[in-house]
Short mmCIF file of C-alpha atoms in Angstrom, two decimals:
data_model
loop_
_atom_site.label_atom_id
_atom_site.label_comp_id
_atom_site.label_asym_id
_atom_site.label_seq_id
_atom_site.Cartn_x
_atom_site.Cartn_y
_atom_site.Cartn_z
CA UNK A 1 0.00 0.00 0.00
CA UNK A 2 2.82 2.36 0.93
CA UNK A 3 4.65 1.74 -2.36
CA UNK A 4 1.43 2.35 -4.25
CA UNK A 5 0.89 5.65 -2.42
CA UNK A 6 4.43 6.78 -3.19
CA UNK A 7 3.97 5.84 -6.84
CA UNK A 8 0.74 7.86 -7.05
CA UNK A 9 2.43 10.86 -5.46
CA UNK A 10 5.32 10.65 -7.90
CA UNK A 11 2.95 10.29 -10.86
CA UNK A 12 0.91 13.27 -9.69
CA UNK A 13 4.06 15.35 -9.30
CA UNK A 14 5.25 14.44 -12.77
CA UNK A 15 1.85 15.25 -14.25
CA UNK A 16 1.80 18.60 -12.45
CA UNK A 17 5.29 19.37 -13.74
CA UNK A 18 4.24 18.45 -17.27
CA UNK A 19 1.09 20.57 -17.14
CA UNK A 20 3.04 23.46 -15.64
CA UNK A 21 5.69 23.19 -18.33
CA UNK A 22 3.11 23.18 -21.09
CA UNK A 23 1.33 26.17 -19.50
CA UNK A 24 4.49 28.28 -19.26
CA UNK A 25 5.53 27.29 -22.77
CA UNK A 26 2.09 28.41 -23.96
CA UNK A 27 2.35 31.70 -22.08
CA UNK A 28 5.67 32.34 -23.81
CA UNK A 29 3.77 32.58 -27.08
CA UNK A 30 1.95 35.63 -25.71
CA UNK A 31 4.88 37.30 -23.94
CA UNK A 32 6.67 40.44 -25.10
CA UNK A 33 10.02 40.95 -23.33
CA UNK A 34 10.33 44.62 -24.34
CA UNK A 35 7.05 45.57 -22.67
CA UNK A 36 7.11 46.95 -19.13
CA UNK A 37 4.15 45.85 -17.04
CA UNK A 38 1.84 48.58 -15.69
CA UNK A 39 -1.52 48.53 -13.94
CA UNK A 40 -3.08 50.89 -16.47
CA UNK A 41 -1.63 52.39 -19.63
CA UNK A 42 -3.86 55.44 -19.30
CA UNK A 43 -2.95 55.84 -15.63
CA UNK A 44 0.74 55.55 -16.51
CA UNK A 45 0.38 58.36 -19.06
CA UNK A 46 -1.77 60.52 -16.78
CA UNK A 47 -4.61 60.46 -19.30
CA UNK A 48 -8.03 61.86 -18.43
CA UNK A 49 -9.80 61.68 -21.81
CA UNK A 50 -9.29 58.74 -24.18
CA UNK A 51 -10.43 58.19 -27.77
CA UNK A 52 -10.08 54.89 -29.64
CA UNK A 53 -10.10 55.00 -33.45
CA UNK A 54 -10.95 51.66 -35.06
CA UNK A 55 -12.29 50.20 -38.30
CA UNK A 56 -14.76 47.41 -37.43
CA UNK A 57 -17.14 46.29 -34.73
CA UNK A 58 -15.13 43.94 -32.45
CA UNK A 59 -11.85 45.88 -32.98
CA UNK A 60 -12.40 47.15 -29.45
CA UNK A 61 -11.81 43.57 -28.28
CA UNK A 62 -8.08 44.27 -28.66
CA UNK A 63 -8.21 47.01 -26.01
CA UNK A 64 -10.68 45.76 -23.39
CA UNK A 65 -8.19 46.03 -20.55
CA UNK A 66 -7.06 49.54 -21.46
CA UNK A 67 -10.57 50.98 -21.70
CA UNK A 68 -11.98 49.06 -18.75
CA UNK A 69 -9.21 50.18 -16.39
CA UNK A 70 -9.17 53.71 -17.80
CA UNK A 71 -12.77 54.10 -16.68
CA UNK A 72 -12.81 51.93 -13.54
CA UNK A 73 -9.42 52.80 -12.06
CA UNK A 74 -8.51 56.16 -13.56
CA UNK A 75 -11.93 57.77 -13.91
CA UNK A 76 -11.16 58.84 -17.48
CA UNK A 77 -13.75 59.93 -20.02
CA UNK A 78 -13.63 57.33 -22.80
CA UNK A 79 -14.90 57.37 -26.38
CA UNK A 80 -14.59 55.32 -29.56
CA UNK A 81 -14.90 55.64 -33.31
CA UNK A 82 -15.77 52.60 -35.43
CA UNK A 83 -15.50 53.50 -39.12
CA UNK A 84 -17.58 50.67 -40.63
CA UNK A 85 -20.58 48.61 -39.49
CA UNK A 86 -18.81 45.37 -40.45
CA UNK A 87 -21.35 44.28 -43.03
CA UNK A 88 -18.84 42.24 -45.04
CA UNK A 89 -17.82 40.01 -42.16
CA UNK A 90 -18.51 36.30 -41.98
CA UNK A 91 -20.86 35.24 -39.22
CA UNK A 92 -19.34 32.66 -36.93
CA UNK A 93 -21.82 31.37 -35.86
CA UNK A 94 -24.67 32.74 -37.93
CA UNK A 95 -27.06 34.67 -35.69
CA UNK A 96 -29.19 36.52 -38.24
CA UNK A 97 -29.78 37.43 -41.87
CA UNK A 98 -26.60 38.41 -43.70
CA UNK A 99 -28.47 41.41 -45.08
CA UNK A 100 -28.93 42.61 -41.49
CA UNK A 101 -25.31 42.12 -40.46
CA UNK A 102 -24.46 45.83 -40.45
CA UNK A 103 -27.21 46.51 -37.91
CA UNK A 104 -26.33 43.39 -35.90
CA UNK A 105 -22.66 44.21 -35.63
CA UNK A 106 -23.31 47.89 -34.92
CA UNK A 107 -25.51 46.87 -32.00
CA UNK A 108 -22.85 44.41 -30.80
CA UNK A 109 -20.17 47.11 -30.86
CA UNK A 110 -22.31 49.61 -28.97
CA UNK A 111 -23.31 47.04 -26.36
CA UNK A 112 -19.72 45.89 -25.86
CA UNK A 113 -18.38 49.41 -25.43
CA UNK A 114 -21.14 50.08 -22.91
CA UNK A 115 -20.02 46.94 -21.06
CA UNK A 116 -16.52 48.47 -20.91
CA UNK A 117 -17.87 51.71 -19.48
CA UNK A 118 -17.26 53.73 -22.64
CA UNK A 119 -19.03 57.10 -22.50
CA UNK A 120 -19.43 57.79 -26.21
CA UNK A 121 -19.20 55.51 -29.26
CA UNK A 122 -19.94 56.50 -32.85
CA UNK A 123 -20.25 53.86 -35.58
CA UNK A 124 -19.96 55.25 -39.10
CA UNK A 125 -21.24 53.71 -42.33
CA UNK A 126 -18.12 53.46 -44.49
CA UNK A 127 -17.89 50.21 -46.48
CA UNK A 128 -16.39 47.24 -44.67
CA UNK A 129 -13.28 46.33 -46.64
CA UNK A 130 -13.45 49.57 -48.60
CA UNK A 131 -12.01 52.14 -46.20
CA UNK A 132 -8.85 52.62 -48.32
CA UNK A 133 -11.09 53.68 -51.22
CA UNK A 134 -12.87 56.42 -49.23
CA UNK A 135 -11.73 59.99 -49.83
CA UNK A 136 -8.82 60.53 -47.47
CA UNK A 137 -9.60 64.11 -46.55
CA UNK A 138 -13.21 63.23 -45.77
CA UNK A 139 -12.04 60.62 -43.25
CA UNK A 140 -9.47 62.99 -41.76
CA UNK A 141 -12.05 65.74 -41.38
CA UNK A 142 -14.48 63.41 -39.58
CA UNK A 143 -11.81 62.13 -37.20
CA UNK A 144 -10.65 65.70 -36.54
CA UNK A 145 -14.23 66.74 -35.77
CA UNK A 146 -14.65 63.85 -33.33
CA UNK A 147 -11.33 64.66 -31.66
CA UNK A 148 -12.39 68.29 -31.30
CA UNK A 149 -15.60 67.12 -29.68
CA UNK A 150 -14.01 64.58 -27.30
CA UNK A 151 -10.73 66.47 -26.76
CA UNK A 152 -8.69 63.37 -25.88
CA UNK A 153 -5.26 63.66 -24.31
CA UNK A 154 -4.65 60.02 -25.30
CA UNK A 155 -5.66 58.47 -28.63
CA UNK A 156 -5.57 54.69 -29.10
CA UNK A 157 -5.40 53.20 -32.57
CA UNK A 158 -3.65 51.01 -35.13
CA UNK A 159 -0.02 51.09 -36.24
CA UNK A 160 -0.43 52.18 -39.90
CA UNK A 161 2.06 49.72 -41.36
CA UNK A 162 0.51 46.60 -39.82
CA UNK A 163 -2.92 47.41 -38.42
CA UNK A 164 -2.53 44.75 -35.66
CA UNK A 165 -3.97 42.10 -38.01
CA UNK A 166 -2.79 43.15 -41.46
CA UNK A 167 -6.28 44.29 -42.46
CA UNK A 168 -6.23 47.12 -45.01
CA UNK A 169 -9.07 48.94 -43.21
CA UNK A 170 -7.07 48.88 -39.97
CA UNK A 171 -3.95 50.23 -41.63
CA UNK A 172 -5.92 52.98 -43.36
CA UNK A 173 -7.56 54.09 -40.11
CA UNK A 174 -4.10 54.14 -38.51
CA UNK A 175 -2.92 56.49 -41.25
CA UNK A 176 -6.04 58.65 -40.94
CA UNK A 177 -5.59 58.90 -37.16
CA UNK A 178 -2.04 60.17 -37.57
CA UNK A 179 -3.07 62.66 -40.25
CA UNK A 180 -5.89 63.98 -38.07
CA UNK A 181 -3.51 64.47 -35.15
CA UNK A 182 -1.02 66.28 -37.41
CA UNK A 183 -3.74 68.62 -38.68
CA UNK A 184 -4.86 69.46 -35.17
CA UNK A 185 -1.27 70.13 -34.06
CA UNK A 186 -0.81 72.51 -36.99
CA UNK A 187 -4.07 74.33 -36.38
CA UNK A 188 -4.55 77.46 -34.28
CA UNK A 189 -7.69 76.17 -32.58
CA UNK A 190 -8.32 75.90 -28.86
CA UNK A 191 -7.66 72.15 -28.98
CA UNK A 192 -4.35 71.17 -30.59
CA UNK A 193 -4.62 67.40 -30.26
CA UNK A 194 -3.60 64.63 -27.84
CA UNK A 195 -0.35 64.39 -25.92
CA UNK A 196 0.05 60.65 -26.55
CA UNK A 197 -0.78 58.25 -29.36
CA UNK A 198 -0.99 54.62 -28.22
CA UNK A 199 -0.82 51.79 -30.76
CA UNK A 200 -2.28 48.35 -30.00
CA UNK A 201 0.36 45.67 -30.73
CA UNK A 202 -0.24 41.97 -31.42
CA UNK A 203 1.85 39.22 -29.72
CA UNK A 204 4.68 38.47 -32.14
CA UNK A 205 5.55 34.89 -31.24
CA UNK A 206 1.97 33.67 -31.43
CA UNK A 207 1.44 35.44 -34.75
CA UNK A 208 4.65 33.96 -36.13
CA UNK A 209 3.57 30.44 -35.17
CA UNK A 210 -0.15 30.56 -35.95
CA UNK A 211 -0.72 33.57 -38.18
CA UNK A 212 0.63 32.29 -41.49
CA UNK A 213 1.68 34.87 -44.09
CA UNK A 214 -0.51 37.57 -42.57
CA UNK A 215 0.96 37.00 -39.13
CA UNK A 216 4.48 37.18 -40.52
CA UNK A 217 3.60 40.46 -42.25
CA UNK A 218 2.29 41.98 -39.03
CA UNK A 219 5.32 40.89 -37.02
CA UNK A 220 7.69 42.33 -39.63
CA UNK A 221 5.93 45.68 -39.81
CA UNK A 222 4.89 46.44 -36.23
CA UNK A 223 7.11 48.00 -33.54
CA UNK A 224 8.12 46.37 -30.29
CA UNK A 225 5.68 47.24 -27.50
CA UNK A 226 6.68 49.52 -24.63
CA UNK A 227 3.95 48.68 -22.12
CA UNK A 228 1.93 45.65 -21.09
CA UNK A 229 -1.15 45.53 -18.88
CA UNK A 230 -3.87 43.11 -17.91
CA UNK A 231 -6.09 42.12 -20.81
CA UNK A 232 -8.98 41.72 -18.37
CA UNK A 233 -9.75 38.22 -19.75
CA UNK A 234 -13.21 38.19 -18.22
CA UNK A 235 -14.06 41.26 -20.27
CA UNK A 236 -12.67 39.52 -23.35
CA UNK A 237 -15.01 36.56 -22.74
CA UNK A 238 -17.95 38.88 -22.11
CA UNK A 239 -17.06 40.78 -25.28
CA UNK A 240 -17.16 37.72 -27.50
CA UNK A 241 -20.50 36.73 -25.98
CA UNK A 242 -21.79 40.19 -26.87
CA UNK A 243 -20.26 39.97 -30.36
CA UNK A 244 -22.35 36.87 -30.92
CA UNK A 245 -21.96 36.96 -34.71
CA UNK A 246 -18.17 36.71 -34.27
CA UNK A 247 -18.04 34.51 -31.16
CA UNK A 248 -15.88 31.81 -32.81
CA UNK A 249 -13.41 34.25 -34.35
CA UNK A 250 -10.58 33.70 -31.86
CA UNK A 251 -10.84 29.92 -31.98
CA UNK A 252 -10.73 29.97 -35.76
CA UNK A 253 -7.77 32.39 -35.73
CA UNK A 254 -5.60 30.74 -33.08
CA UNK A 255 -6.93 27.15 -33.27
CA UNK A 256 -7.47 27.25 -29.50
CA UNK A 257 -10.72 27.59 -27.53
CA UNK A 258 -11.32 31.05 -26.07
CA UNK A 259 -10.85 29.90 -22.48
CA UNK A 260 -7.39 28.53 -23.27
CA UNK A 261 -6.38 31.46 -25.47
CA UNK A 262 -7.09 33.98 -22.71
CA UNK A 263 -5.58 31.75 -20.03
CA UNK A 264 -2.32 32.17 -21.96
CA UNK A 265 -2.89 35.60 -23.54
CA UNK A 266 -3.72 37.58 -20.45
CA UNK A 267 -1.94 40.83 -21.33
CA UNK A 268 -2.43 43.62 -23.84
CA UNK A 269 0.60 45.23 -25.45
CA UNK A 270 1.05 48.83 -26.53
CA UNK A 271 3.60 51.04 -28.24
CA UNK A 272 3.43 54.61 -26.93
CA UNK A 273 4.29 57.76 -28.86
CA UNK A 274 4.86 60.88 -26.77
CA UNK A 275 3.76 63.56 -29.20
CA UNK A 276 5.53 66.33 -27.29
CA UNK A 277 8.85 64.61 -28.01
CA UNK A 278 7.97 62.88 -31.28
CA UNK A 279 5.31 64.92 -33.10
CA UNK A 280 3.63 63.66 -36.26
CA UNK A 281 4.61 65.68 -39.29
#
């Protein structure tokens, strides 16, 4: 009996070591060594008013932690722009008529941002997949107008050369965001733009392993992140429940169930541009 007990203890210890090793190896896929951990990116920057500029409903899923903690912990005013209603997306699973997808995904985006405590969220009607074809100055003018209304000291958006996922709409909105900030800085208005521009950055190792050609493109063209903070995994799970038409997106992208993905990917990563030291020209 004693030998059997010892054998069970040894087997359990080996199993625990194996599971622990696999867990830490998995976490390494979603680790960025250049990123310094902080409780809140917005708190770290001293932000009080935050605007996110995105392309599609569910893009805000990349920044749950930042917006949730900005409101809950820092008391910041938070706002978002979503440029398209996402009508060209594939439903996964299908929750309604494809012809109604713009309305469905708009509602999902507004509900999810409300769940994150966002104070203001505008969803525009530019064509999903067609943002690069929209008149550039029109987009800049609309983003400028929204910035003048919100008056953010921190703007959160996409790195123009990679767009976090390689999507052309993301990259275009990253470019438009930078152009809008440059126009405000050059203006003589009462509001001259934000003090910081924060880019959402995707985990490089995971993209390299699971992202195929698109992942390799993103890794090659995005900067190394400066800051890391909690991804608020519970808010991620809640967000995909709210974005019911896209609920299987992460599993299809990373080939892992959501619960396992966010067990391993429990941080968000950001590259920060201090516009007082590095203005956009």
